[in-house]
Coordinates of C-alpha atoms in Angstrom, one line a residue:
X57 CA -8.4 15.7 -33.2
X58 CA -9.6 12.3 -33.8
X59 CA -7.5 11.0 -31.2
X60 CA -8.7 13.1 -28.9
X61 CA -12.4 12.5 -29.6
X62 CA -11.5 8.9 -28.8
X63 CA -9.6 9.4 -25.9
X64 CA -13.3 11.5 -24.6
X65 CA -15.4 8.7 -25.8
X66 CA -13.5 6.4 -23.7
X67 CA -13.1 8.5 -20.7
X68 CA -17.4 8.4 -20.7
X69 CA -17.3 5.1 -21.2
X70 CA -15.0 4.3 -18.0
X71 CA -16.8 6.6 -15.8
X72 CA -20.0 4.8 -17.1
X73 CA -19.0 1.4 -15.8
X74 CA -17.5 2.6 -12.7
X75 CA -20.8 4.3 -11.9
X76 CA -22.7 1.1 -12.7
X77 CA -20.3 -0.9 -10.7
X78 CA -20.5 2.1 -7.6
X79 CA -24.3 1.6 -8.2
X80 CA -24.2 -2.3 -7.9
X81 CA -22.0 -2.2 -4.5
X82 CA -24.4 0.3 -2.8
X83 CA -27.9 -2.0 -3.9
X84 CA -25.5 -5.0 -2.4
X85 CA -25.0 -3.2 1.0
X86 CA -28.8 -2.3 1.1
X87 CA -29.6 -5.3 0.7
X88 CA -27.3 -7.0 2.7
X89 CA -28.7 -4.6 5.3
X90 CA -32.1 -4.9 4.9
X91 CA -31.9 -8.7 6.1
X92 CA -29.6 -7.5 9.1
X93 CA -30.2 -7.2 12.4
X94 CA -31.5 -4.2 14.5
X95 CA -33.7 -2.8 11.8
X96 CA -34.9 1.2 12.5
X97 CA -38.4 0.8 12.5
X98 CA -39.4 3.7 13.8
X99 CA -37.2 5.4 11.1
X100 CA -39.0 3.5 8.6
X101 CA -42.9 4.3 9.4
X102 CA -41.5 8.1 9.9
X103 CA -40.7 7.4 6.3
X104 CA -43.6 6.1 5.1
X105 CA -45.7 8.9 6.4
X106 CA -43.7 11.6 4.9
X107 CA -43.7 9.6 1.0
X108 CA -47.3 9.1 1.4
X109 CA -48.0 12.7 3.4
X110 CA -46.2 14.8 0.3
X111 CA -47.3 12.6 -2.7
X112 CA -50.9 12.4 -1.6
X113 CA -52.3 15.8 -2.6
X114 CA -50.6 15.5 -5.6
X115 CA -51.3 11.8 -6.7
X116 CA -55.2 13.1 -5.8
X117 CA -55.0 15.4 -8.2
X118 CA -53.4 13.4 -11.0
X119 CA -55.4 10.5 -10.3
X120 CA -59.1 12.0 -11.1
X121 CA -57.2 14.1 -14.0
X122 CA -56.2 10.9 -15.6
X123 CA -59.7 9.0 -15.4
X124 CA -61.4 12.5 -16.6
X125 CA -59.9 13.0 -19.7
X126 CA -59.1 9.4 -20.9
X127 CA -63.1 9.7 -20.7
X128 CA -63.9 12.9 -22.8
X129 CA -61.3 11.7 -25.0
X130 CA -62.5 8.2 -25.6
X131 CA -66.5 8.5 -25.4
X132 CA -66.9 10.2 -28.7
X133 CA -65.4 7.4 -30.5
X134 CA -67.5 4.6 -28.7
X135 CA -70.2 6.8 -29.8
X136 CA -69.6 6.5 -33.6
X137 CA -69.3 2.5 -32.5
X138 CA -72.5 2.5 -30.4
X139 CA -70.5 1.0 -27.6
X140 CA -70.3 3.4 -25.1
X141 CA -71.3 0.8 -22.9
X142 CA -67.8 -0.4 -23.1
X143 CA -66.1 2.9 -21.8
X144 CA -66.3 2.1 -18.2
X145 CA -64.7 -1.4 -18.8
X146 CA -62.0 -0.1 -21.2
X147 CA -61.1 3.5 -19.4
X148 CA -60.8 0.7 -15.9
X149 CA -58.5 -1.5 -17.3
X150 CA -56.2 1.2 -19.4
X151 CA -55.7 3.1 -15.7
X152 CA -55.3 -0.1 -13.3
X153 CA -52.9 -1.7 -16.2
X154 CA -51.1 0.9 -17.3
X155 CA -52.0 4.5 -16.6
X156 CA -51.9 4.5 -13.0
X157 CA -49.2 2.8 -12.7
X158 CA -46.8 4.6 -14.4
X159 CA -47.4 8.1 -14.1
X160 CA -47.8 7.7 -10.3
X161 CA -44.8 6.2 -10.4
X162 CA -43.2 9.0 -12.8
X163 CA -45.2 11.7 -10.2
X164 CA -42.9 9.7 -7.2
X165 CA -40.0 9.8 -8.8
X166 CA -40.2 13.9 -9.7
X167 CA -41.6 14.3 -5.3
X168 CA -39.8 11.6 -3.9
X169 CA -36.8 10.8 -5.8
X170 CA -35.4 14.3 -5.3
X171 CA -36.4 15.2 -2.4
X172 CA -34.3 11.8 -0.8
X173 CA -31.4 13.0 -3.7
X174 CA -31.7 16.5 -1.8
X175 CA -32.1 15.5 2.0
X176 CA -29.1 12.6 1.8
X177 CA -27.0 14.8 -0.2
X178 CA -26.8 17.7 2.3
X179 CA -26.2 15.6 4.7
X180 CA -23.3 14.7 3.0
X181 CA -22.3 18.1 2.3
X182 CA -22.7 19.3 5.7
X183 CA -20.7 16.0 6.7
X184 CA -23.1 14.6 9.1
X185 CA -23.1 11.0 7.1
X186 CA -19.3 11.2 8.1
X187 CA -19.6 11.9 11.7
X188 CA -22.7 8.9 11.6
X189 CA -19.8 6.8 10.7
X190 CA -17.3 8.4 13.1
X191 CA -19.5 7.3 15.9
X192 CA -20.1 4.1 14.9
X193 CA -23.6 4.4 13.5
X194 CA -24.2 2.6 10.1
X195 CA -25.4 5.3 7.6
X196 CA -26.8 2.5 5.4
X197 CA -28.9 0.9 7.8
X198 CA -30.3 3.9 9.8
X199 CA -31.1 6.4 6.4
X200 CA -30.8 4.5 3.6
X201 CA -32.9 1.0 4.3
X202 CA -36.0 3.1 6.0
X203 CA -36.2 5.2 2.8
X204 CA -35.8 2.6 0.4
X205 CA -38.4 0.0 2.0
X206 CA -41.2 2.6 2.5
X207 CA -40.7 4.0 -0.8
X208 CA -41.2 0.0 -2.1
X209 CA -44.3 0.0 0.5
X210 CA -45.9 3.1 -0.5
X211 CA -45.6 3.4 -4.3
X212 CA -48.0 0.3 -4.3
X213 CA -50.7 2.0 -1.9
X214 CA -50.4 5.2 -3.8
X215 CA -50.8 3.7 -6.9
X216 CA -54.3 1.9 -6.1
X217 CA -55.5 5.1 -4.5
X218 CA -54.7 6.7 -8.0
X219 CA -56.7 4.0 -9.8
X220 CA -59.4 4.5 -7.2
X221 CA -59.5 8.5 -8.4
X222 CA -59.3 7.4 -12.1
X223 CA -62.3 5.9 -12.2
X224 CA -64.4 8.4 -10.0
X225 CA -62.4 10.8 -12.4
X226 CA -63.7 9.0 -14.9
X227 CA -67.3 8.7 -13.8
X228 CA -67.3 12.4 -13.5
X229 CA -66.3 12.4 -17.0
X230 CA -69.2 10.3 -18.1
X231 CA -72.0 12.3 -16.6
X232 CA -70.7 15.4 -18.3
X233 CA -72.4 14.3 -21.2
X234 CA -74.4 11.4 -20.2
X235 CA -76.2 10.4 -16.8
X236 CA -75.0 7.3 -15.4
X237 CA -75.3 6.0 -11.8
X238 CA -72.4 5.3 -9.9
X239 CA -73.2 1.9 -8.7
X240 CA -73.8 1.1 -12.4
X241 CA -70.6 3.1 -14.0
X242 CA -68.5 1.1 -11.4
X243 CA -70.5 -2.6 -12.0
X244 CA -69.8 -1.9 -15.6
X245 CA -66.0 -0.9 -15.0
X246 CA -65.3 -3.8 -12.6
X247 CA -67.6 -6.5 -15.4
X248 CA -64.3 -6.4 -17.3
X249 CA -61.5 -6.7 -15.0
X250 CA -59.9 -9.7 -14.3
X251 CA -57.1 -10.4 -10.9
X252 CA -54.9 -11.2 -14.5
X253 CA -55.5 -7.4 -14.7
X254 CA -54.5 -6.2 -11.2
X255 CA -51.9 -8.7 -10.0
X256 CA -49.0 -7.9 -12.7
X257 CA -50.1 -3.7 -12.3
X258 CA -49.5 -4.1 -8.3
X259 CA -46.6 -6.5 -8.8
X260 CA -44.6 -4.1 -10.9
X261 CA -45.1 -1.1 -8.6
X262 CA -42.8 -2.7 -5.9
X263 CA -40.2 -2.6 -8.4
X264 CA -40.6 1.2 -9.6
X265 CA -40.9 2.0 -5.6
X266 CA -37.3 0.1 -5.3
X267 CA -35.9 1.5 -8.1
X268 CA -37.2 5.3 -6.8
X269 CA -35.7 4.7 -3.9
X270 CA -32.3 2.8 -4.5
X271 CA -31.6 5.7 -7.1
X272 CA -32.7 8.7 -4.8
X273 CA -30.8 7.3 -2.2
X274 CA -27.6 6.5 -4.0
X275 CA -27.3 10.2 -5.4
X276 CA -27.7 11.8 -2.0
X277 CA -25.4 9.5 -0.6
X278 CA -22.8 10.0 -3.3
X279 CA -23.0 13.7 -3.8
X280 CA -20.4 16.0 -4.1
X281 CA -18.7 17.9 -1.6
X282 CA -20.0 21.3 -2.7
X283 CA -23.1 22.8 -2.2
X284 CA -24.4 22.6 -6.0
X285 CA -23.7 18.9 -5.8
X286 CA -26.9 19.1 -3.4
X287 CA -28.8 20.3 -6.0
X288 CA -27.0 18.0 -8.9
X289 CA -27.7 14.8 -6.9
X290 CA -31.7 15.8 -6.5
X291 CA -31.7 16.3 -10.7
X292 CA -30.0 13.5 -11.3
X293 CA -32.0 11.2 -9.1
X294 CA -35.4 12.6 -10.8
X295 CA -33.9 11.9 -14.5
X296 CA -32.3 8.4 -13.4
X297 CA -35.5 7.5 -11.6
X298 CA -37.8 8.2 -14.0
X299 CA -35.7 6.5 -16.9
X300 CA -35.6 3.6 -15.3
X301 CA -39.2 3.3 -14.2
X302 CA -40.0 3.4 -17.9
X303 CA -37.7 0.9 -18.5
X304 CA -38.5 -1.3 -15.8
X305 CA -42.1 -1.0 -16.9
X306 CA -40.9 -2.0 -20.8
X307 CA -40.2 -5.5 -19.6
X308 CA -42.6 -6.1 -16.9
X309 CA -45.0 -6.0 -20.1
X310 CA -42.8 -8.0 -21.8
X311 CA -42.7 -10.6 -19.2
X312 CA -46.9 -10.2 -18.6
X313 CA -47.4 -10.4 -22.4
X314 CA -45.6 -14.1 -22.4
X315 CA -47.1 -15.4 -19.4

């Protein structure tokens, strides 16, 4: 019994670092394509518009959600502080730093993640990747690279139209018990934010945007043969994607906090 637990253990294990190492060889052939020739740019803004056309009502959504309630939730303990003065300033910086960020990227990764895990991976299925590559058409370059580059493109625009909601979220919030202006809610946000502030939040969205894409990508392309792999490779691309957003965002603190 023992032995065979061991045996399991090591069986995970090998698949593991074969995965990794599949993984590693498909981000080196993206990127060796992305710096190719013959680049599919029309395949690329066709991209763009669809991440941005079916994350947009969503992120809308989620965006004056998130400034709303970090804004009920914080203003009655400025209150006992007397510094509600501070809450635009401090509900600002939390969204553009941290809270935007993150869960647009996490949003992303749930819309777009899958649905590139889904769309690759039946055309795997259906064997259409194969006949791309019968005829001589490079499958990385014409669906893979387009995908990946607008999902790095777009997660950063998304993101700053989320943090643009947050804070009109958030100056809803503030008049529900309060009467501010809007020219003054959004002097007092901006008083406090520094380009310190915005630069890292923007920097690190390129990176969840590659990592969405690269992971939604590589499970489409490496999906089964059957048709529940289909729906396997759009799962596992939305857990994958989202794990390693929040780990990606772990040391992109890190790395802020020392600089």
């Amino acid at each position: 019994m023992p032995k065979e637990i061991s045996i399991r253990k090591k069986n995970k294990i090998e698949i593991f670092l074969e995965d990794v190492g599949n993984a590693t060889k498909f981000v080196l052939k993206v990127l060796k394509n992305i710096f190719g020739k013959d680049f599919e740019f029309n395949q690329f803004l066709k991209q763009c518009f669809a991440i941005g056309n079916q994350s947009l009502g969503l992120i809308s959504v989620t965006g004056i959600i998130i400034g709303l309630v970090l804004t009920i939730q914080s203003r009655p303990v400025l209150v006992n502080f007397g510094a509600v003065s501070m809450l635009p300033g401090m509900v600002a910086i939390s969204i553009i730093r941290e809270m935007g960020p993150v869960i647009t990227a996490l949003i992303c990764a749930g819309k777009i993640g899958s649905s590139m895990g889904a769309e690759i991976g039946s055309m795997r299925v259906t064997e259409q990747i194969d006949a791309m590559e019968v005829s001589s058409t490079n499958p990385i370059k014409f669906l893979i690279v387009p995908r990946v580059l607008a999902a790095t493109l777009m997660l950063p625009l998304l993101t700053l139209y989320a943090d643009a909601l947050g804070i009109l979220g958030s100056w809803i919030g503030a008049n529900i018990k309060g009467d501010v202006s809007f020219v003054l809610f959004i002097s007092q946000a901006f008083s406090g934010v520094e380009f310190s502030d915005l630069f890292p939040a923007v920097i690190k969205t390129f990176f969840f945007g590659a990592v969405i894409g690269f992971v939604g990508c590589y499970k489409g392309f490496n999906a089964g043969r059957g048709t529940e792999s289909v729906g396997i490779a759009a799962n596992s691309a939305v857990v994958m994607a989202s794990l390693l957003v929040i780990i990606v965002d772990l040391i992109a603190v890190q790395i802020t906090d020392l600089l």
